[in-house]
Amino acid sequence: MSRPPSGPHLRLACWGLVLVQLWTVGATSWWSLALRAPDRSESPMIGAQPLCASAPGLSPGQRKLCHLYQDHVAHIGEGARLALRECQHQFRSRRWNCTALGADSVFGPVAQSGSREAAFAFAVSSAGVAHAVSRACREGDLATCGCSRAARPAALPRDWLWGGCGDNAEYGYRFAREFVDARERERGGGGGGAGGGGGGGRSSPEYARAVMNLHNNEAGRRAVYSLADVACKCHGVSGSCSLKTCWLQLADFRRVGDRLKEKYDGGAAMRLVSRKGSGGAGAAGGAGGGGGGGRSSPQLEPVNGRFTPPTQDDLVYLDASPDYCTYDETRGIAGTVARQCNRTSEGTDGCELMCCGRGYDHYKATVVERCHCKFHWCCYVKCRMCTEIVDRFVCK
Ligand SMILES: *[C@@H]1O[C@H](CO)[C@@H](O)[C@H](O)[C@H]1NC(C)=O
Ligand SMILES: *[C@@H]1O[C@H](CO)[C@@H](O)[C@H](O)[C@H]1NC(C)=O
């Protein structure tokens, strides 16, 4: 049933075009691949060597993985783009709308902070990679994986077949963990050895950030993995559906985004504490790794001890968020001047909240839309264009 993995695909193409140094300010993360890795649809050519060597923001471990898994690179980039689009959708009506200030990096400096927004950015991009790679396996785009090998669910009715080519959610999860987490592990967040990392020991803010990022990366991947579900197709005489073939299928990425947005809303404020002994899995259990017994291993712990500790599916953050009201270049905050708002809404898209009490301007805009659409047999839709004058409100 399962298609064999196809030979090495050389789709990673047109580096000449892609590598034009448009983004001179160094992006500090593998997210730069969202901007650089070519679209999978681009025409086949040469390998990924130049990209792996020159893409900014890759950690040494990520650069190595980039070389080892060249056919994955386009999909990592696609995952990052998927994540960015989803983030912008989820935050479209909020002051921070997931748009980086300037085009130098994907999420901008906001995502390099310890804020709740950074937590979301890490989770959704890790999820994006897991999603894109799982799908790529199924499509036969990668040399090292193929269709899902997930076991037949016990609950599947006995006469249904288990065998269509499913999304390889397991591989996608593992690859994303390997690649996305590499940077934080190198910074010392992964417990065990390393320790030192990028300056500062295991009690430094740097270390706390690495543990936070690892936790949120994991939450993102888990959302992809746990939302994957069984999909089936009917066979049988004239659609009688007497026979079904089923396989594992990823949820639409929108559902992953919705899930992570809920986790963002319920995110847990954490702080780094040192503890004797290696017990108490705690929140950062997955990330904190298994340090040697008896040694002090700092962990994240909820700031408010009365709340139940977050699970591996939850998002965690360290620092309170700024209000995102005013322009701040160094922190990558665009501010909300000239943002559109809704005069009658009391939510985050309402003018009161969006404009931070500065007030708003009103103007009339002309919108041209398709309208009076009619379906013609067979098969096309004919529309007229209608002009409408609408009220628009923008923040002062
Ligand atoms: C996000 O906000 C910025 C300004 O704060 C604006 O220029 C941009 O169009 C917004 N993006 C979306 C997708 O709404
Ligand atoms: C503005 O908000 C109100 C109340 O939430 C909603 O009913 C309306 O559709 C919104 N208008 C626009 C243009 O989004």
Short mmCIF file of C-alpha atoms and ligand atoms in Angstrom, two decimals:
data_model
loop_
_atom_site.label_atom_id
_atom_site.label_comp_id
_atom_site.label_asym_id
_atom_site.label_seq_id
_atom_site.Cartn_x
_atom_site.Cartn_y
_atom_site.Cartn_z
CA MET A 1 0.00 0.00 0.00
CA SER A 2 2.58 2.50 1.05
CA ARG A 3 4.48 4.27 -1.63
CA PRO A 4 8.21 3.84 -1.43
CA PRO A 5 10.10 6.96 -0.59
CA SER A 6 11.21 8.47 -3.83
CA GLY A 7 14.83 9.14 -4.67
CA PRO A 8 16.62 12.23 -3.55
CA HIS A 9 14.70 15.20 -4.75
CA LEU A 10 16.69 18.11 -5.93
CA ARG A 11 14.02 20.67 -5.57
CA LEU A 12 16.00 23.08 -3.52
CA ALA A 13 16.54 25.41 -6.28
CA CYS A 14 17.32 28.78 -7.62
CA TRP A 15 19.64 29.75 -4.83
CA GLY A 16 20.97 32.55 -6.91
CA LEU A 17 17.64 34.29 -6.67
CA VAL A 18 16.84 33.30 -3.16
CA LEU A 19 20.13 34.26 -1.68
CA VAL A 20 20.04 37.84 -2.77
CA GLN A 21 20.98 39.54 0.45
CA LEU A 22 17.75 41.37 0.98
CA TRP A 23 17.84 40.94 4.70
CA THR A 24 21.05 42.46 5.76
CA VAL A 25 20.21 42.69 9.42
CA GLY A 26 20.95 39.26 10.80
CA ALA A 27 17.90 37.24 11.57
CA THR A 28 18.66 35.44 14.78
CA SER A 29 16.82 32.22 14.15
CA TRP A 30 16.27 29.37 11.75
CA TRP A 31 13.06 31.24 10.97
CA SER A 32 15.16 32.99 8.37
CA LEU A 33 14.52 29.89 6.28
CA ALA A 34 10.96 31.09 5.89
CA LEU A 35 12.35 33.90 3.82
CA ARG A 36 15.10 32.00 2.08
CA ALA A 37 14.28 28.39 1.56
CA PRO A 38 12.68 28.18 -1.85
CA ASP A 39 9.16 27.14 -2.39
CA ARG A 40 8.85 23.41 -3.02
CA SER A 41 7.30 24.11 -6.35
CA GLU A 42 10.39 25.82 -7.67
CA SER A 43 12.17 24.06 -10.45
CA PRO A 44 14.68 21.35 -9.61
CA MET A 45 18.36 22.19 -9.56
CA ILE A 46 21.48 21.98 -7.45
CA GLY A 47 21.68 21.10 -3.77
CA ALA A 48 21.15 23.03 -0.57
CA GLN A 49 24.80 23.44 0.30
CA PRO A 50 24.98 27.18 -0.28
CA LEU A 51 21.82 27.84 1.72
CA CYS A 52 22.94 25.76 4.67
CA ALA A 53 26.23 27.57 4.76
CA SER A 54 24.86 31.06 4.41
CA ALA A 55 21.42 31.16 5.97
CA PRO A 56 21.69 33.41 9.00
CA GLY A 57 20.46 32.33 12.37
CA LEU A 58 21.16 28.62 12.12
CA SER A 59 23.00 27.24 15.12
CA PRO A 60 25.97 24.93 14.45
CA GLY A 61 23.80 21.87 15.06
CA GLN A 62 21.09 23.17 12.76
CA ARG A 63 23.65 23.87 10.06
CA LYS A 64 24.82 20.28 10.33
CA LEU A 65 21.25 18.97 10.07
CA CYS A 66 20.68 21.27 7.12
CA HIS A 67 23.59 19.59 5.32
CA LEU A 68 22.53 16.09 6.34
CA TYR A 69 18.89 16.51 5.38
CA GLN A 70 19.08 18.77 2.38
CA ASP A 71 15.79 17.60 0.97
CA HIS A 72 14.09 18.73 4.20
CA VAL A 73 15.17 22.33 3.95
CA ALA A 74 12.44 23.51 1.63
CA HIS A 75 9.90 21.96 3.96
CA ILE A 76 11.38 23.61 7.02
CA GLY A 77 11.01 26.91 5.21
CA GLU A 78 7.48 26.03 4.27
CA GLY A 79 6.72 25.13 7.87
CA ALA A 80 8.01 28.48 9.03
CA ARG A 81 5.90 30.30 6.45
CA LEU A 82 2.86 28.27 7.43
CA ALA A 83 3.50 29.25 11.04
CA LEU A 84 3.88 32.90 10.23
CA ARG A 85 0.65 33.02 8.25
CA GLU A 86 -1.17 31.27 11.05
CA CYS A 87 0.28 33.57 13.68
CA GLN A 88 -0.83 36.60 11.67
CA HIS A 89 -4.28 35.13 11.37
CA GLN A 90 -4.60 34.35 15.08
CA PHE A 91 -3.35 37.78 16.10
CA ARG A 92 -4.97 39.83 13.35
CA SER A 93 -7.12 41.80 15.73
CA ARG A 94 -4.56 42.38 18.45
CA ARG A 95 -2.06 45.11 19.08
CA TRP A 96 0.82 42.77 18.39
CA ASN A 97 -0.30 41.23 15.15
CA CYS A 98 2.67 38.98 14.54
CA THR A 99 4.17 41.28 11.98
CA ALA A 100 7.83 41.89 12.52
CA LEU A 101 8.91 45.46 12.46
CA GLY A 102 11.06 45.75 9.41
CA ALA A 103 11.65 42.76 7.22
CA ASP A 104 14.90 41.62 8.76
CA SER A 105 13.54 38.61 10.54
CA VAL A 106 10.36 36.70 10.57
CA PHE A 107 8.75 37.42 13.90
CA GLY A 108 11.11 40.17 14.92
CA PRO A 109 12.66 40.92 18.30
CA VAL A 110 9.36 40.40 20.09
CA ALA A 111 9.85 36.68 19.61
CA GLN A 112 13.31 36.84 21.16
CA SER A 113 11.89 38.02 24.45
CA GLY A 114 10.52 35.88 27.25
CA SER A 115 6.97 37.00 26.65
CA ARG A 116 3.75 35.15 26.06
CA GLU A 117 3.88 36.26 22.43
CA ALA A 118 7.31 34.70 22.04
CA ALA A 119 5.90 31.52 23.54
CA PHE A 120 3.29 31.42 20.81
CA ALA A 121 5.80 32.19 18.07
CA PHE A 122 8.06 29.32 19.14
CA ALA A 123 5.21 26.86 19.53
CA VAL A 124 3.58 27.66 16.22
CA SER A 125 6.82 27.52 14.25
CA SER A 126 7.85 24.23 15.75
CA ALA A 127 4.36 23.01 14.88
CA GLY A 128 4.78 24.34 11.35
CA VAL A 129 7.90 22.28 10.78
CA ALA A 130 6.35 19.14 12.25
CA HIS A 131 3.32 19.65 10.03
CA ALA A 132 5.19 20.38 6.80
CA VAL A 133 7.66 17.51 7.25
CA SER A 134 4.94 14.98 8.17
CA ARG A 135 3.10 15.90 5.00
CA ALA A 136 6.26 15.84 2.88
CA CYS A 137 6.92 12.26 3.98
CA ARG A 138 3.50 11.24 2.78
CA GLU A 139 3.96 13.02 -0.52
CA GLY A 140 7.15 11.06 -1.14
CA ASP A 141 9.30 14.19 -1.10
CA LEU A 142 11.87 13.01 1.41
CA ALA A 143 14.43 10.24 1.07
CA THR A 144 14.36 9.24 4.74
CA CYS A 145 10.64 8.76 5.32
CA GLY A 146 7.47 7.64 3.63
CA CYS A 147 3.87 7.02 4.57
CA SER A 148 2.92 6.88 8.23
CA ARG A 149 3.63 3.61 9.97
CA ALA A 150 1.18 4.28 12.75
CA ALA A 151 -0.47 1.14 14.06
CA ARG A 152 -4.06 0.45 13.22
CA PRO A 153 -6.28 2.12 15.84
CA ALA A 154 -7.96 -0.47 18.03
CA ALA A 155 -11.29 1.30 17.70
CA LEU A 156 -11.39 1.04 13.91
CA PRO A 157 -14.26 -1.23 12.80
CA ARG A 158 -12.90 -4.60 11.81
CA ASP A 159 -13.95 -4.59 8.18
CA TRP A 160 -12.38 -1.21 7.43
CA LEU A 161 -8.98 -1.29 5.83
CA TRP A 162 -6.03 0.44 7.42
CA GLY A 163 -3.57 1.18 4.73
CA GLY A 164 -3.91 4.37 2.78
CA CYS A 165 -0.77 6.49 2.76
CA GLY A 166 -0.97 8.57 5.91
CA ASP A 167 0.83 11.68 7.09
CA ASN A 168 3.96 10.63 8.91
CA ALA A 169 3.20 12.58 12.09
CA GLU A 170 5.72 10.61 14.07
CA TYR A 171 8.60 11.41 11.76
CA GLY A 172 7.53 15.05 11.54
CA TYR A 173 7.47 15.28 15.31
CA ARG A 174 10.89 13.69 15.68
CA PHE A 175 12.51 15.73 12.96
CA ALA A 176 11.11 18.99 14.31
CA ARG A 177 12.39 18.08 17.76
CA GLU A 178 15.82 17.36 16.35
CA PHE A 179 16.06 20.46 14.20
CA VAL A 180 14.09 23.14 16.01
CA ASP A 181 15.34 22.27 19.49
CA ALA A 182 18.98 22.02 18.43
CA ARG A 183 19.61 25.67 19.09
CA GLU A 184 18.28 25.64 22.62
CA ARG A 185 20.03 22.41 23.47
CA GLU A 186 23.28 24.00 22.37
CA ARG A 187 22.52 26.90 24.66
CA GLY A 188 22.40 24.41 27.50
CA GLY A 189 18.65 24.18 27.94
CA GLY A 190 18.51 20.46 27.34
CA GLY A 191 19.88 19.35 30.69
CA GLY A 192 22.66 16.79 30.90
CA GLY A 193 25.95 18.06 29.55
CA ALA A 194 26.69 21.28 27.71
CA GLY A 195 26.00 23.45 30.74
CA GLY A 196 27.82 26.56 29.65
CA GLY A 197 26.21 27.35 26.32
CA GLY A 198 26.05 30.91 25.15
CA GLY A 199 27.40 32.65 28.20
CA GLY A 200 26.02 32.32 31.69
CA GLY A 201 25.38 29.20 33.69
CA ARG A 202 22.31 27.25 34.54
CA SER A 203 20.72 30.00 36.56
CA SER A 204 21.11 32.73 33.99
CA PRO A 205 18.23 34.39 32.16
CA GLU A 206 19.69 32.90 29.01
CA TYR A 207 19.26 29.42 30.43
CA ALA A 208 15.74 30.14 31.61
CA ARG A 209 14.88 31.31 28.11
CA ALA A 210 16.26 28.15 26.58
CA VAL A 211 14.13 26.03 28.90
CA MET A 212 11.08 28.14 28.12
CA ASN A 213 11.66 27.85 24.38
CA LEU A 214 12.11 24.09 24.57
CA HIS A 215 8.89 23.74 26.49
CA ASN A 216 6.93 25.79 23.96
CA ASN A 217 8.56 24.04 20.99
CA GLU A 218 7.37 20.77 22.45
CA ALA A 219 3.86 22.08 23.03
CA GLY A 220 3.66 23.12 19.39
CA ARG A 221 4.76 19.75 18.05
CA ARG A 222 2.42 17.92 20.38
CA ALA A 223 -0.51 19.94 19.09
CA VAL A 224 0.23 18.71 15.57
CA TYR A 225 0.73 15.16 16.70
CA SER A 226 -2.29 14.92 18.95
CA LEU A 227 -4.68 16.56 16.50
CA ALA A 228 -3.79 14.10 13.75
CA ASP A 229 -6.71 11.79 13.26
CA VAL A 230 -8.09 8.95 11.19
CA ALA A 231 -9.42 9.82 7.76
CA CYS A 232 -11.31 7.35 5.58
CA LYS A 233 -12.46 6.96 2.04
CA CYS A 234 -15.49 4.97 0.90
CA HIS A 235 -15.39 2.21 -1.64
CA GLY A 236 -18.02 -0.20 -2.72
CA VAL A 237 -20.73 -0.37 -5.30
CA SER A 238 -21.95 3.08 -6.35
CA GLY A 239 -20.87 4.83 -3.22
CA SER A 240 -22.48 2.36 -0.88
CA CYS A 241 -19.55 2.77 1.42
CA SER A 242 -19.59 -0.89 2.31
CA LEU A 243 -15.81 -0.79 2.33
CA LYS A 244 -13.57 1.86 3.77
CA THR A 245 -9.86 2.54 3.58
CA CYS A 246 -8.43 4.64 6.40
CA TRP A 247 -5.16 6.35 7.21
CA LEU A 248 -3.65 8.85 9.58
CA GLN A 249 -4.20 12.45 8.59
CA LEU A 250 -2.94 15.70 10.03
CA ALA A 251 -5.52 18.22 11.13
CA ASP A 252 -5.78 21.38 9.12
CA PHE A 253 -3.12 23.77 10.37
CA ARG A 254 -5.82 26.25 11.29
CA ARG A 255 -6.96 23.86 14.01
CA VAL A 256 -3.41 23.63 15.30
CA GLY A 257 -3.34 27.43 15.37
CA ASP A 258 -6.65 27.58 17.22
CA ARG A 259 -5.41 25.07 19.78
CA LEU A 260 -2.18 26.96 20.35
CA LYS A 261 -4.05 30.24 20.62
CA GLU A 262 -6.09 28.74 23.44
CA LYS A 263 -2.85 27.69 25.07
CA TYR A 264 -1.55 31.22 24.61
CA ASP A 265 -4.62 32.65 26.34
CA GLY A 266 -4.14 30.24 29.22
CA GLY A 267 -0.34 30.47 29.23
CA ALA A 268 1.46 30.08 32.54
CA ALA A 269 3.86 32.62 33.98
CA MET A 270 6.98 30.81 35.14
CA ARG A 271 10.21 31.51 36.93
CA LEU A 272 13.44 29.63 37.19
CA VAL A 273 14.12 27.99 40.52
CA SER A 274 16.98 25.83 41.68
CA ARG A 275 16.14 22.59 43.37
CA LYS A 276 18.13 19.86 44.94
CA GLY A 277 17.55 16.47 43.42
CA SER A 278 16.26 15.43 40.07
CA GLY A 279 12.70 14.52 41.07
CA GLY A 280 9.59 16.56 40.42
CA ALA A 281 9.08 16.55 36.69
CA GLY A 282 7.34 19.88 36.97
CA ALA A 283 6.44 22.00 34.02
CA ALA A 284 9.75 21.92 32.29
CA GLY A 285 10.02 18.20 32.76
CA GLY A 286 10.18 17.45 29.08
CA ALA A 287 12.64 20.20 28.44
CA GLY A 288 14.66 20.06 31.62
CA GLY A 289 15.93 16.64 30.77
CA GLY A 290 17.27 14.19 33.27
CA GLY A 291 20.20 15.79 34.99
CA GLY A 292 22.37 13.65 37.22
CA GLY A 293 20.69 12.59 40.46
CA GLY A 294 21.28 14.77 43.48
CA ARG A 295 22.62 17.69 41.52
CA SER A 296 20.86 20.97 41.62
CA SER A 297 18.91 21.35 38.42
CA PRO A 298 17.10 24.60 37.88
CA GLN A 299 13.57 24.26 36.61
CA LEU A 300 10.70 26.43 35.64
CA GLU A 301 7.98 26.71 38.23
CA PRO A 302 4.69 28.61 38.13
CA VAL A 303 4.97 32.09 39.59
CA ASN A 304 1.61 31.59 41.17
CA GLY A 305 1.92 28.39 43.17
CA ARG A 306 -1.81 28.00 43.53
CA PHE A 307 -2.23 27.20 39.87
CA THR A 308 -1.79 23.67 38.70
CA PRO A 309 1.55 23.34 36.93
CA PRO A 310 1.35 23.49 33.14
CA THR A 311 1.54 20.26 31.21
CA GLN A 312 3.70 19.61 28.17
CA ASP A 313 0.80 20.75 26.02
CA ASP A 314 0.64 24.19 27.61
CA LEU A 315 2.56 27.34 26.80
CA VAL A 316 4.81 28.95 29.36
CA TYR A 317 6.45 32.36 29.54
CA LEU A 318 8.80 34.26 31.80
CA ASP A 319 8.23 37.96 31.33
CA ALA A 320 5.19 40.18 31.35
CA SER A 321 4.34 41.52 27.92
CA PRO A 322 4.69 45.17 27.02
CA ASP A 323 1.42 46.85 26.04
CA TYR A 324 2.51 47.05 22.38
CA CYS A 325 0.92 50.50 22.17
CA THR A 326 3.82 52.61 21.04
CA TYR A 327 6.52 52.31 18.46
CA ASP A 328 9.74 50.89 19.86
CA GLU A 329 12.33 49.96 17.32
CA THR A 330 14.72 48.09 19.56
CA ARG A 331 11.99 45.87 20.93
CA GLY A 332 10.47 45.40 17.49
CA ILE A 333 7.15 46.93 18.44
CA ALA A 334 5.29 48.66 15.64
CA GLY A 335 2.74 50.38 17.84
CA THR A 336 -0.88 50.78 16.84
CA VAL A 337 -0.90 54.15 15.11
CA ALA A 338 -2.87 53.83 11.85
CA ARG A 339 -4.13 50.36 12.75
CA GLN A 340 -7.69 49.73 11.72
CA CYS A 341 -10.14 49.19 14.57
CA ASN A 342 -13.80 48.43 15.13
CA ARG A 343 -15.73 51.23 16.78
CA THR A 344 -18.47 49.01 18.17
CA SER A 345 -16.39 46.12 19.40
CA GLU A 346 -15.36 45.83 23.01
CA GLY A 347 -12.75 43.22 22.20
CA THR A 348 -9.10 43.59 21.32
CA ASP A 349 -10.05 44.81 17.85
CA GLY A 350 -12.20 47.59 19.31
CA CYS A 351 -10.93 51.14 18.97
CA GLU A 352 -10.74 51.63 22.72
CA LEU A 353 -8.28 48.81 23.32
CA MET A 354 -6.52 48.85 19.97
CA CYS A 355 -5.78 52.58 20.10
CA CYS A 356 -4.71 52.51 23.75
CA GLY A 357 -7.06 55.38 24.57
CA ARG A 358 -5.49 57.76 22.03
CA GLY A 359 -8.67 57.96 19.99
CA TYR A 360 -9.24 57.27 16.35
CA ASP A 361 -9.94 58.83 13.00
CA HIS A 362 -12.92 58.10 10.82
CA TYR A 363 -12.97 58.02 7.06
CA LYS A 364 -15.09 56.59 4.27
CA ALA A 365 -13.54 53.99 2.07
CA THR A 366 -14.72 52.68 -1.25
CA VAL A 367 -14.58 48.95 -1.59
CA VAL A 368 -15.21 47.08 -4.80
CA GLU A 369 -16.50 43.57 -4.34
CA ARG A 370 -17.84 40.69 -6.35
CA CYS A 371 -21.56 40.48 -5.86
CA HIS A 372 -24.81 39.03 -7.24
CA CYS A 373 -22.91 35.89 -8.11
CA LYS A 374 -24.83 33.34 -10.14
CA PHE A 375 -23.97 29.78 -10.87
CA HIS A 376 -24.33 28.85 -14.51
CA TRP A 377 -24.85 25.27 -15.64
CA CYS A 378 -22.21 24.00 -16.21
CA CYS A 379 -19.79 25.06 -14.68
CA TYR A 380 -18.95 28.60 -13.96
CA VAL A 381 -19.91 31.43 -11.66
CA LYS A 382 -20.65 34.87 -12.95
CA CYS A 383 -20.48 37.89 -10.68
CA ARG A 384 -20.93 41.59 -10.95
CA MET A 385 -18.70 44.11 -9.31
CA CYS A 386 -20.39 46.29 -6.72
CA THR A 387 -19.06 49.43 -5.18
CA GLU A 388 -19.79 50.11 -1.58
CA ILE A 389 -18.92 52.98 0.72
CA VAL A 390 -17.90 51.76 4.17
CA ASP A 391 -16.86 53.41 7.40
CA ARG A 392 -13.31 52.86 8.46
CA PHE A 393 -11.70 53.71 11.76
CA VAL A 394 -8.00 53.96 12.37
CA CYS A 395 -6.04 54.65 15.52
CA LYS A 396 -4.48 58.05 16.09
C1 LIG B 1 -0.05 44.64 11.56
O1 LIG B 1 0.19 45.90 12.10
C2 LIG B 1 1.01 46.73 11.32
C3 LIG B 1 1.23 48.02 12.05
O2 LIG B 1 1.18 47.89 13.42
C4 LIG B 1 0.35 46.97 9.98
O3 LIG B 1 1.21 47.75 9.16
C5 LIG B 1 0.06 45.65 9.29
O4 LIG B 1 -0.66 45.86 8.12
C6 LIG B 1 -0.72 44.73 10.22
N1 LIG B 1 -0.82 43.43 9.60
C7 LIG B 1 -1.95 42.78 9.50
C8 LIG B 1 -1.87 41.43 8.87
O5 LIG B 1 -3.00 43.23 9.92
C1 LIG B 2 -17.34 45.21 14.78
O1 LIG B 2 -17.66 44.57 16.00
C2 LIG B 2 -19.03 44.20 16.12
C3 LIG B 2 -19.26 43.72 17.54
O2 LIG B 2 -18.27 42.81 17.92
C4 LIG B 2 -19.36 43.17 15.05
O3 LIG B 2 -20.69 42.79 15.14
C5 LIG B 2 -19.08 43.77 13.67
O4 LIG B 2 -19.26 42.80 12.67
C6 LIG B 2 -17.65 44.29 13.60
N1 LIG B 2 -17.46 45.02 12.35
C7 LIG B 2 -16.48 44.77 11.50
C8 LIG B 2 -16.42 45.62 10.30
O5 LIG B 2 -15.67 43.87 11.69
#
